[in-house]
Structures are given as C-alpha cells and as structure tokens.
Short mmCIF file of C-alpha atoms in Angstrom, two decimals:
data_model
loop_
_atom_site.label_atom_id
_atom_site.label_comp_id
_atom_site.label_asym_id
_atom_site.label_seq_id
_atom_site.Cartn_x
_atom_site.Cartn_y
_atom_site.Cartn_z
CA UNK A 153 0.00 0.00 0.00
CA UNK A 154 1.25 3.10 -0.76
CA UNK A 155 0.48 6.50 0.96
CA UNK A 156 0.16 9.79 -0.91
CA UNK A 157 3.72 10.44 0.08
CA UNK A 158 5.28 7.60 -0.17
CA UNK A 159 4.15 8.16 -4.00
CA UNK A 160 5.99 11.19 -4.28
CA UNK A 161 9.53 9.35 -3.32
CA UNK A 162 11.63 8.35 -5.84
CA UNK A 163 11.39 4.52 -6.64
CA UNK A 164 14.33 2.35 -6.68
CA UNK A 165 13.41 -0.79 -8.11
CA UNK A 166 16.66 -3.64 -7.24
CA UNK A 167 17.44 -7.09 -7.53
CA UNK A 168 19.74 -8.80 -4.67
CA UNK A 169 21.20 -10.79 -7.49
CA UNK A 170 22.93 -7.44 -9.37
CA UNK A 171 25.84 -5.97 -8.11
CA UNK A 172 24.56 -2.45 -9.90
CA UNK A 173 21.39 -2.83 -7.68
CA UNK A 174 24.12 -2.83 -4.82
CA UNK A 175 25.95 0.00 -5.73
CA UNK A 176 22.53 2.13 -6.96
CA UNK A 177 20.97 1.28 -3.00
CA UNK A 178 23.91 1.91 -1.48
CA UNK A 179 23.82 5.47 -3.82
CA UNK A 180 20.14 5.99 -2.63
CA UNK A 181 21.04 5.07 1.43
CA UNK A 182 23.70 7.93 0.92
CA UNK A 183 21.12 10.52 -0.47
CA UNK A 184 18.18 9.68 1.77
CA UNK A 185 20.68 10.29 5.09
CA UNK A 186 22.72 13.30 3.83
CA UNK A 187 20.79 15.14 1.46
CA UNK A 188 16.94 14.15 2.78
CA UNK A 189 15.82 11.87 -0.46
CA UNK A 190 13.11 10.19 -0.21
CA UNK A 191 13.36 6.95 -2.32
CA UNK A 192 11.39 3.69 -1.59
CA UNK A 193 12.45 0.15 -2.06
CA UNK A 194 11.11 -1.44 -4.75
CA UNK A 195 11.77 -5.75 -5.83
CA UNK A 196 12.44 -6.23 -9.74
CA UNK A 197 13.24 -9.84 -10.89
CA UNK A 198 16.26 -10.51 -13.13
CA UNK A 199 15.72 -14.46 -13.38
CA UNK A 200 11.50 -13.37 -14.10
CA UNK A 201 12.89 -10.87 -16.55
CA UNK A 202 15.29 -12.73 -18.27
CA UNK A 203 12.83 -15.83 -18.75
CA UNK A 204 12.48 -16.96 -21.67
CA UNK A 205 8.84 -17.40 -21.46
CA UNK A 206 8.85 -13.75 -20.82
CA UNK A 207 9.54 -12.61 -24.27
CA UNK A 208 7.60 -8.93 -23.52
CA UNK A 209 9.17 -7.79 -20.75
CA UNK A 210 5.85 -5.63 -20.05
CA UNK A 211 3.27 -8.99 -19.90
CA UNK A 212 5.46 -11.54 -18.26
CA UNK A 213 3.60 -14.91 -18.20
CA UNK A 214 5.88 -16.70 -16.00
CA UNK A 215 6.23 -15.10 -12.36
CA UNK A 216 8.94 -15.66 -9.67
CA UNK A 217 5.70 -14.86 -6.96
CA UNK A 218 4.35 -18.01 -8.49
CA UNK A 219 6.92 -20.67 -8.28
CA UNK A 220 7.36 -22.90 -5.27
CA UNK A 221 10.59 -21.89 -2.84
CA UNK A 222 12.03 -24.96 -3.84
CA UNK A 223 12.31 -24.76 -7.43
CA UNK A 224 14.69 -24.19 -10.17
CA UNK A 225 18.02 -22.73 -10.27
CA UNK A 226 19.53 -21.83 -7.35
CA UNK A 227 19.55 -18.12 -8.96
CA UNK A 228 15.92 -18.48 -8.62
CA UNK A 229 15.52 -19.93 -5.47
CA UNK A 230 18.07 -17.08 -4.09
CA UNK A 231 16.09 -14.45 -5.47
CA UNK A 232 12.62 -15.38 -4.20
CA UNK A 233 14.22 -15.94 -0.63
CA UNK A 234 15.64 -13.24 -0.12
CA UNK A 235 12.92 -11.04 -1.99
CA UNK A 236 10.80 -11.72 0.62
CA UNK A 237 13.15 -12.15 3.51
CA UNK A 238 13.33 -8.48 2.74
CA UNK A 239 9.56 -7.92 2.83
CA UNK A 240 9.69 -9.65 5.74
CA UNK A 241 12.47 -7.39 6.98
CA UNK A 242 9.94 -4.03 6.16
CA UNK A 243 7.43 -5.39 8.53
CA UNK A 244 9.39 -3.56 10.91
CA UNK A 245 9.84 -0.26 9.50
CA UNK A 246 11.50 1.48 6.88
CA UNK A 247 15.16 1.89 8.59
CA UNK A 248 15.42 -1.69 9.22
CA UNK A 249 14.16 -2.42 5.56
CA UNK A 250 16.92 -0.15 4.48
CA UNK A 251 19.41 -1.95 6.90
CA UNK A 252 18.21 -5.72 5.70
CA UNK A 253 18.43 -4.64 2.35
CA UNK A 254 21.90 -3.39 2.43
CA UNK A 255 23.02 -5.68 4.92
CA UNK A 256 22.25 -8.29 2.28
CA UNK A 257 23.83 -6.49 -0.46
CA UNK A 258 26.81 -6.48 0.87
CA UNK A 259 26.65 -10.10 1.98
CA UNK A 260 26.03 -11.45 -1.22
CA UNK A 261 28.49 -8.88 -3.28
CA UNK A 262 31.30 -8.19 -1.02
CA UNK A 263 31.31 -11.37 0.69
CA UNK A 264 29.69 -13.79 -2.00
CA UNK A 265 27.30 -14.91 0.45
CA UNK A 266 24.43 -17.67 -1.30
CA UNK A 267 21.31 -16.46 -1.12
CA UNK A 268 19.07 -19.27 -1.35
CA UNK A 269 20.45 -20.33 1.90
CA UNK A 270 18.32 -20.24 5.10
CA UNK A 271 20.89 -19.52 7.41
CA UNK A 272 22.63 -16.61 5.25
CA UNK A 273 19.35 -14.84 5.84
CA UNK A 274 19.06 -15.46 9.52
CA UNK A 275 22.87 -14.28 9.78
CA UNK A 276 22.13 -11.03 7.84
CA UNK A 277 18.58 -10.11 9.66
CA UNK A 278 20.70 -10.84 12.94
CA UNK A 279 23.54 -8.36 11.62
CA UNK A 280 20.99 -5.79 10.44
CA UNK A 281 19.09 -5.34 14.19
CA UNK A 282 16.18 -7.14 13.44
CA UNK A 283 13.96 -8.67 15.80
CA UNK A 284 14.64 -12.11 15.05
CA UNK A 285 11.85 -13.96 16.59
CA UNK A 286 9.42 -10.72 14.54
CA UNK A 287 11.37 -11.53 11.62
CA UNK A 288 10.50 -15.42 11.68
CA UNK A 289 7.23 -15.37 12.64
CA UNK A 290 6.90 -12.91 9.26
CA UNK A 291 8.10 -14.98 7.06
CA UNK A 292 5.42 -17.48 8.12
CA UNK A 293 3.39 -15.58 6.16
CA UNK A 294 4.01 -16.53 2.80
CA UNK A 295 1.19 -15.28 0.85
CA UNK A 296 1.34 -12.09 2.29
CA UNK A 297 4.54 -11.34 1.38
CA UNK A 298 4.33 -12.72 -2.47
CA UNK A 299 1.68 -10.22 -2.47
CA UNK A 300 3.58 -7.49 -1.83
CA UNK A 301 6.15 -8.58 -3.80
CA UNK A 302 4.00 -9.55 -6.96
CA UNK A 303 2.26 -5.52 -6.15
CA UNK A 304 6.02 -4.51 -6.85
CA UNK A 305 6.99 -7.54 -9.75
CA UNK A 306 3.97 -6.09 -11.52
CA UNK A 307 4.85 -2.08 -11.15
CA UNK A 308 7.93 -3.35 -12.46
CA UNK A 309 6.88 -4.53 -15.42
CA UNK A 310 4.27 -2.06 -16.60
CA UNK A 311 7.37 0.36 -16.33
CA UNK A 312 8.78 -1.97 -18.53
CA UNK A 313 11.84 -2.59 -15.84
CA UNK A 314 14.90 -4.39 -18.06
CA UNK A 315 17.50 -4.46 -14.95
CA UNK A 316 18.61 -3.28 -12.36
CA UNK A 317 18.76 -0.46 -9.96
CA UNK A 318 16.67 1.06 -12.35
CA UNK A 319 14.82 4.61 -10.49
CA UNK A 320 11.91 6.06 -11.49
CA UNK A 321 11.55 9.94 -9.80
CA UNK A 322 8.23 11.25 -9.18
CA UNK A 323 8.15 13.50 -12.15
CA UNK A 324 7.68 9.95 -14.07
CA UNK A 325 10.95 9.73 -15.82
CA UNK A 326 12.71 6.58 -15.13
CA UNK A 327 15.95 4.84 -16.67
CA UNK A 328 18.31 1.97 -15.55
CA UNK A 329 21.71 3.10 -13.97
CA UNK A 330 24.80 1.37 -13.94
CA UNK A 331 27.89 2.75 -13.13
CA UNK A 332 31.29 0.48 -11.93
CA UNK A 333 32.88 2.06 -8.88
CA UNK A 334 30.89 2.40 -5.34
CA UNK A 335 29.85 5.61 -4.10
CA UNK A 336 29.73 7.01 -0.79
CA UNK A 337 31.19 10.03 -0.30
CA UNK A 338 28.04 12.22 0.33
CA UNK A 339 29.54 14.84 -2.00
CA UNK A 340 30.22 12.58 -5.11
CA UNK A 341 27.08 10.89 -4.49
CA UNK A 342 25.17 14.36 -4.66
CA UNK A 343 26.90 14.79 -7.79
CA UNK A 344 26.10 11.78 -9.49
CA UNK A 345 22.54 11.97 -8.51
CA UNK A 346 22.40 15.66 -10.13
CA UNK A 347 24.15 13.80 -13.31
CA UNK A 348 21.87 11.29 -13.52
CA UNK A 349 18.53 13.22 -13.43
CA UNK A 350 20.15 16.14 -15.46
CA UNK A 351 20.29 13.47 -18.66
CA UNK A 352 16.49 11.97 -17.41
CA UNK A 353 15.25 16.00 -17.34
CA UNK A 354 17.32 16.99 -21.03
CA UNK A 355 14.66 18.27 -23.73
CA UNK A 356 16.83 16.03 -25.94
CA UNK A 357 14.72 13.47 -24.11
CA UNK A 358 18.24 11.51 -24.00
CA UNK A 359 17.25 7.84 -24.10
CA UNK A 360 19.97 6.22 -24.14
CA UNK A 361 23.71 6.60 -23.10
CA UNK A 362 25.88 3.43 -23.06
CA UNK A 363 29.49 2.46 -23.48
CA UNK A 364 30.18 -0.48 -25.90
CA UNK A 365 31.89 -3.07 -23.98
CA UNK R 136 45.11 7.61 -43.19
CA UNK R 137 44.44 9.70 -39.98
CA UNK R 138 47.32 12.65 -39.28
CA UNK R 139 48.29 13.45 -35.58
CA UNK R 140 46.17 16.78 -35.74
CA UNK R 141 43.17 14.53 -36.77
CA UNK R 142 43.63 11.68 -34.36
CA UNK R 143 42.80 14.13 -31.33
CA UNK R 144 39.34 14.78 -33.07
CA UNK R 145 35.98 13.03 -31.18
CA UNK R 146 35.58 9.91 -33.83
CA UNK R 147 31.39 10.18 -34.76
CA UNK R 148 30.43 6.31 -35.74
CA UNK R 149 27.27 6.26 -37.81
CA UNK R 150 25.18 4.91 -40.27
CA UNK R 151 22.89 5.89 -42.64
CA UNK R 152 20.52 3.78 -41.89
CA UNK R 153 19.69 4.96 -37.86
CA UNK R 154 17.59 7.71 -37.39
CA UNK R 155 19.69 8.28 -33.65
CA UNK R 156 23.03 8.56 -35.81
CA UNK R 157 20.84 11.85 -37.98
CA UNK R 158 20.55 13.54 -35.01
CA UNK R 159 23.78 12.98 -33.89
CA UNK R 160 25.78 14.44 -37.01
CA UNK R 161 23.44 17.43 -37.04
CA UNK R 162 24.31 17.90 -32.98
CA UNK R 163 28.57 17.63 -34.54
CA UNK R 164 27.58 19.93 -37.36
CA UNK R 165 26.21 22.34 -35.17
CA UNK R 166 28.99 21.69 -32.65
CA UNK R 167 32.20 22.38 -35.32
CA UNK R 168 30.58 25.13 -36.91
CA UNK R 169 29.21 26.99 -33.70
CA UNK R 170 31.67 25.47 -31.17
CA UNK R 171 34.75 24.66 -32.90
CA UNK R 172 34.72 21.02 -31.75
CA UNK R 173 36.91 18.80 -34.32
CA UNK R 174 34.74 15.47 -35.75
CA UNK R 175 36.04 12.69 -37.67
CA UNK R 176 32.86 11.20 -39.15
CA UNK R 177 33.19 7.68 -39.34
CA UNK R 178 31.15 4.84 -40.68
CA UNK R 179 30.04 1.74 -38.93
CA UNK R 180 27.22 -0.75 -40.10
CA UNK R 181 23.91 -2.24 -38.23
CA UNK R 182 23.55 -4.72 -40.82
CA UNK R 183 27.16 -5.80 -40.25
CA UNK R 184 27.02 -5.30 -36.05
CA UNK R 185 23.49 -7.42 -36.12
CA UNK R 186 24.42 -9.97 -38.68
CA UNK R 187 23.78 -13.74 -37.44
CA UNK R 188 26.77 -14.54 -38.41
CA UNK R 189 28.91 -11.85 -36.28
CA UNK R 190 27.69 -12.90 -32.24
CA UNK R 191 31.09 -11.26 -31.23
CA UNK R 192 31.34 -7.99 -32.46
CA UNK R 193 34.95 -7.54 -31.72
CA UNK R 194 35.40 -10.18 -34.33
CA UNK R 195 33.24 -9.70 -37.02
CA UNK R 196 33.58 -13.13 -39.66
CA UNK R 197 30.85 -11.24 -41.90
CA UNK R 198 31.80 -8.08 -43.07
CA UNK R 199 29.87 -5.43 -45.80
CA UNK R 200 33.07 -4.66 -47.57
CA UNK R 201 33.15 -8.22 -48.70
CA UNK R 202 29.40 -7.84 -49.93
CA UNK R 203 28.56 -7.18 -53.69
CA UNK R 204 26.92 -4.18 -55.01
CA UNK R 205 23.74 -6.08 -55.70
CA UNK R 206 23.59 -8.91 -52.86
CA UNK R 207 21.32 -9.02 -49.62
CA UNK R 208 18.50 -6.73 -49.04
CA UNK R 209 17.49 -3.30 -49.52
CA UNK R 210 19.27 -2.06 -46.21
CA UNK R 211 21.92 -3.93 -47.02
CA UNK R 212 22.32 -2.47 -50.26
CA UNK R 213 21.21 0.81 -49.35
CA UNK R 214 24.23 0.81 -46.46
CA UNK R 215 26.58 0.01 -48.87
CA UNK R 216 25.93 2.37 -51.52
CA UNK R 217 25.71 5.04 -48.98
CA UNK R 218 29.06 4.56 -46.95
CA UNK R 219 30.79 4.26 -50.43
CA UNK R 220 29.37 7.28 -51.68
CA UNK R 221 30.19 9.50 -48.71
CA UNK R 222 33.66 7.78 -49.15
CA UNK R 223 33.66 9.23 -52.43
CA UNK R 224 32.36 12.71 -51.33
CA UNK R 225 35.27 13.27 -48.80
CA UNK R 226 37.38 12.87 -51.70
CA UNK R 227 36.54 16.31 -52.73
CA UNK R 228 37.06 17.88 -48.51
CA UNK R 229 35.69 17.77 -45.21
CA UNK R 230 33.32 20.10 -46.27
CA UNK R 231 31.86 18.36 -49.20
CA UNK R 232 32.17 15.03 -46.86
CA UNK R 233 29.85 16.96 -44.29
CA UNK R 234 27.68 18.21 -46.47
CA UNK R 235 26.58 15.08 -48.70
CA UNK R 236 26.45 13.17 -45.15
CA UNK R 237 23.85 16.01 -43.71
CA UNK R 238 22.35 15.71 -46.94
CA UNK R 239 21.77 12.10 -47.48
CA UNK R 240 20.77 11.66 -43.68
CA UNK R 241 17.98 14.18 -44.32
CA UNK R 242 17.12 12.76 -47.45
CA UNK R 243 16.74 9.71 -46.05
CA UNK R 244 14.92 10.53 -42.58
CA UNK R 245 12.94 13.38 -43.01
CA UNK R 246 12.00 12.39 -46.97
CA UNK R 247 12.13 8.62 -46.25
CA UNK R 248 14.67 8.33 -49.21
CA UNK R 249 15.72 4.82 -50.34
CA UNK R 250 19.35 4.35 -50.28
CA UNK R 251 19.82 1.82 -52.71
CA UNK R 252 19.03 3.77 -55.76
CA UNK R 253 21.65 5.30 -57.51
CA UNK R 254 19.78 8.45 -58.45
CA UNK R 255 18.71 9.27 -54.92
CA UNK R 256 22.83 9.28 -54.19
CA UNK R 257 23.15 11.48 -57.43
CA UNK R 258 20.53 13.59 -56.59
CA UNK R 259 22.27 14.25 -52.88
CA UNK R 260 25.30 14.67 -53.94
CA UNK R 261 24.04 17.78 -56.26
CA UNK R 262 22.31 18.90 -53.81
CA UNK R 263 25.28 19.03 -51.53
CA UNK R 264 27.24 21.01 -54.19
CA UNK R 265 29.82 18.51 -54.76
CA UNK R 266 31.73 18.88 -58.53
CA UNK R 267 29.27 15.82 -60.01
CA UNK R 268 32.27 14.71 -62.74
CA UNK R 269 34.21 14.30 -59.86
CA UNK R 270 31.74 12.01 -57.49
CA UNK R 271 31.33 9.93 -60.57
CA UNK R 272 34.72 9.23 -61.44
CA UNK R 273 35.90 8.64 -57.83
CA UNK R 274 33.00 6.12 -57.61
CA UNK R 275 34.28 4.41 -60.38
CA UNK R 276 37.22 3.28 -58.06
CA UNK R 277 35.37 0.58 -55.43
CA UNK R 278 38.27 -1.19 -54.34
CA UNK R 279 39.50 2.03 -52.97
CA UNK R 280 36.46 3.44 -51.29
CA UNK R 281 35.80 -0.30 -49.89
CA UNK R 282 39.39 0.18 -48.09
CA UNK R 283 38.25 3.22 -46.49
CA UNK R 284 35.49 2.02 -45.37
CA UNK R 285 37.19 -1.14 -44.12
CA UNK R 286 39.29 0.57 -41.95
CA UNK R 287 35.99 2.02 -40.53
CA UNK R 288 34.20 -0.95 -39.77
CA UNK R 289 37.51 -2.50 -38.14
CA UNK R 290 38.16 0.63 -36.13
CA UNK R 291 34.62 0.37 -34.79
CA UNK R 292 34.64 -3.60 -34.29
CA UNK R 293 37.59 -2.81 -32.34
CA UNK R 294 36.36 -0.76 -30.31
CA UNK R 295 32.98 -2.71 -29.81
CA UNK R 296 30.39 -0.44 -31.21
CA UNK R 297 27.16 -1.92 -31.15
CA UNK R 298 24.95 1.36 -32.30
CA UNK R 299 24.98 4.92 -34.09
CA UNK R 300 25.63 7.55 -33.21
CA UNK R 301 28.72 6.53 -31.10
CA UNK R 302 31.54 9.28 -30.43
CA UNK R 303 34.77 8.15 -29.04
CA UNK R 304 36.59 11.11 -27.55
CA UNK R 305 39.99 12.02 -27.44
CA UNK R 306 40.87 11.54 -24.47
CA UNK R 307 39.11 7.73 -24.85
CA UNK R 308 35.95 7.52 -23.35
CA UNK R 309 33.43 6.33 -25.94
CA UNK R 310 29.56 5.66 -25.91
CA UNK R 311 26.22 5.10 -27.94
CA UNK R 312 24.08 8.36 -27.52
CA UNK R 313 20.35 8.39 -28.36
CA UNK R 314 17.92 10.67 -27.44
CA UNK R 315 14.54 11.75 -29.17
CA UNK R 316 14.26 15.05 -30.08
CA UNK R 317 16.61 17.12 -32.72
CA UNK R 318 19.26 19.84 -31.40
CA UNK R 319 19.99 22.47 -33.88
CA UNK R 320 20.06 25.20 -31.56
CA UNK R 321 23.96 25.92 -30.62
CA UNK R 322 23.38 26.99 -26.94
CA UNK R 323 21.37 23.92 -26.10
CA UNK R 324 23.81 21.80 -28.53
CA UNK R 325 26.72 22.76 -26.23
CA UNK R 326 24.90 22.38 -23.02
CA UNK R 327 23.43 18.57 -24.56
CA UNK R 328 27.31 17.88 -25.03
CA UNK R 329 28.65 19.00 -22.00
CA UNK R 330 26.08 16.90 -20.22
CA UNK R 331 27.22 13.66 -22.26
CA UNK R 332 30.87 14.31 -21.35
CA UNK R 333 30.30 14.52 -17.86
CA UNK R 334 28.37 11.23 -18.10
CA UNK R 335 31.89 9.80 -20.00
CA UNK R 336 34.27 11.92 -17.36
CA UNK R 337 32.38 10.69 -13.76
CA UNK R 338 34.72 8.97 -11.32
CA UNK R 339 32.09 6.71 -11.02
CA UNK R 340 32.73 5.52 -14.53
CA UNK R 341 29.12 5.53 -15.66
CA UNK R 342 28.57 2.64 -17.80
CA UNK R 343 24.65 2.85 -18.84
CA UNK R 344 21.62 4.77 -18.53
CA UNK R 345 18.89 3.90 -20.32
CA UNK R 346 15.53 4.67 -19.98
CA UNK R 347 13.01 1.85 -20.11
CA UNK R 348 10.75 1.64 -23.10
#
C-alpha cells in the first residue's frame, strides 16, 4: 500500500542478485541520510525478466511470486528468498528495511554470500538489528509477502523494468543506472545523482547513453 | 590515413541507416561550426554489427566490404551504396564530406529516401554542391572506397560499437548516444554535449543509462 507520500519518493526498483542494484541502493542510502531523499524500495526480478517465457518484458507470463521456494536454479531460489526475507524485513519499519536490504547487499556482493540459503538470511537479519523472533514469525506468512512482492513484480513490469537499480523519480521519468565504482562520499554521491537526473530531465529526451563493452 | 592533428578529433560512428546517428551528425555539425569542436565522421554498419553470423562484435567473420553491389537486401544495399558514396564525397574535402552526409541523412529521414538507388545518391550529392564529374569518377574506383570504409568498420569492431551515433573522444571515453528530439540550436547543442561528457568523465565511470521503453 502506498500512501500519498510515499508516491511522491523516488522509486528504486533492485534485484539482490545485481551488483549495480548494490551499488545504486547503497547510492540511494547515501542521499536519503545526507541530502533528505526520499526513495522507496522497490523488488524487480532478473531471473523473471530474463525468462524466456517472458519474451515482452511488459506482460510476463511466467512469475517468480508463483513458483514454489524450492524450485529451479539456485539463482531463482536465491532471489525469491531473499525477496521476501526483505519484505519480511519491512514489517518492521522502513530503517530496518533499508538496513536488511543493504546488509544483504553487501553479503552477497562483497562477501559472496548464497542467497538461497536459510541460514545466510538469519545471519544477515541478525547483523541488520532485526527482531529475530518478529522476523520469523513474518516470514510465516508466505502469501502475504508474495503479495507485496507480486504488487512490486507487476509495477515493475508495466514500467517496462529491463534491470537493475533502475529509479523512477516522481516527475515519471525513469531509466536503468549502472555505473562500476561504489559511491559514498556524500559529496560525489550528490553529484552523481544531479548527473543522472540532469540526462532523465534533457529536452533532448536523452534515451539512451551506453558504453560499448 | 588519420594525421596526428586529426587523431585528437571526437571519432562520430554512424550509419545511414539509424535515425539516432541523424541527429547525432546534425548535434557535430552544429557543434564544429558553432563550437569549434573537431569530428572525424566515421562509418560503422547495423547490418554488419546485427548480422547472425557476427555474435562477437569484436570479431566480425561477416563483413559489408566483402558484400557485392547487388547482394542481400534493400538495407543492405542501401548501407553500402551510402558509406561508399560519402567515401567518395570526402574525396573532394571535409566540407563536401559533411555536407553530402547532412544531406543524405535528411534525405533519407525526413524524406524517407531509399538508399539503394543510384539516383537518390546522385541527386544528394548535387544537392550538396559537390563537382558531379568528380563524385562519378571517384566512384568508379570501389576497391578504394571499400578500403576506407574497411578501416571504418575495423576501427569500430575494435572498439565494440554496437549502435549509431557513437563518439569516441579524445581523451578515450566512448559511448552510444540516443535521445529523441533534434538539437539544432547551438546553446542547447553545447549544453546537450557538456552533459554527455560529464556522463563519460564521472569517477564513477558511468557505464549505462537507459531509460526503459
């Protein structure tokens, strides 16, 4: 559910999978607590985008929210788990969503942690201040949080969402942002931000900007 | 051949073909002649990048120099005879080169010209006020004008261009640039290029944005 000012943040869609997503929350956690940005955090799938039964990207048939924990690669398993681990985590308030979420990040891309492992979870909502036996008894509740995940799977898609951290400000424009080095200097991160919406806010309507590799 | 003065110019990759790469020569155009920027313009081919038989486009195994006049389809004729006609036109200058380029990009995406007739080239190059004797008798020499635009297509291969327009500057940095709306006007052409630079200059080595579609 999201309240009329909650609608007005900017929204950071992310994938625990991407190490972009890392870098682009980590980015956003810089903003929100030195320079008073408001962004929300939002789930898109790379393994649900990427699927081949998925061929438009904006009417996916085959959905991560409907697959059994259990299933498929591990990839897929890692990404549903700790999807809603992390909706499970925002159960108890936006700072400790913001301190699962990055808590994870980092697990998974600094310290290659697997994230279709139970116990990597525990570890990380134990590291991040959660209330553990809170944060278990959540994630008992397994349709409740594929439906909040699926609300944010399908916002994903109708923005037609290709990877990841992709933000979308309140003004509507929206574009996937991947840079290579980590940013935390409050400073540079300012900077980049201004960079990055000064190409989305051009009246070249810039759509594209992308190195060949 | 490319002197020492020339090799410091921003290298403009860019078909025909792409309506992204008309916008970007008119933004260089307006850039030399308004901002004294130096541009190299420089060919490189979609229907060689996207050919089935070129996955790795460092390595091309299918190349459009090693195509006849009359083989493949009409965009792959069209292509063709266009690069080796502006090959022929910068025989006669950078000026004339410029000019029959501007020309046949306009010709062909604001009049929907078709490429692959030889009296919509003719007709461009009078337009463009290039000596006509001339044009013909330099088109006369294919093998030549296929070298030039060899060394094109393997300067872009190497450096992995996958779409037009792509500028390489100076200094290195290189990336596809596409955005919607024309820039003719020389205040906001400046401020559109100063904004694509600092994308290319960041510390945080920006690698893509691109907005979802």
């Amino acid at each position: 559910m999201t309240s009329t000012s909650e609608s007005r943040a900017i929204q950071l869609y992310f994938d625990f999978l991407c190490p972009y997503a890392w870098r682009g929350v980590e980015l956003a956690d810089v903003l929100r607590r030195e320079h008073g940005l408001h962004f929300e955090l939002r789930h898109f799938s790379l393994v649900q985008g990427n699927h081949p039964e998925n061929p438009d990207r904006k009417a996916p048939q085959w959905w991560l929210t409907d697959q059994a924990a259990e299933g498929g690669s591990e990839a897929q398993q890692g990404s549903l788990a700790a999807f809603l681990a992390a909706q499970a985590a925002m159960r108890q308030g936006e700072e400790a969503g913001w301190r699962f979420a990055l808590a994870l990040l980092r697990a998974r891309h600094q310290q290659k942690a697997e994230l279709h492992r139970p116990d990597v979870l525990q570890q990380v909502a134990e590291a991040a201040g959660l209330e553990l036996p809170t944060f278990q008894q959540d994630l008992q509740d397994d349709a409740g949080l594929r439906a909040a995940l699926r609300q944010d799977l399908q916002d994903s898609a109708a923005l037609g969402v290709f990877g990841t951290p992709t933000f979308q400000l309140p003004e509507g424009g929206a574009a996937y942002f991947r840079y290579a080095n980590l940013v935390t200097d409050p400073a540079q991160a300012l900077a980049l931000w201004q960079l990055y919406t000064s190409v989305l806010s051009d009246d070249a309507r810039i759509e594209t900007i992308k190195r060949p590799r």
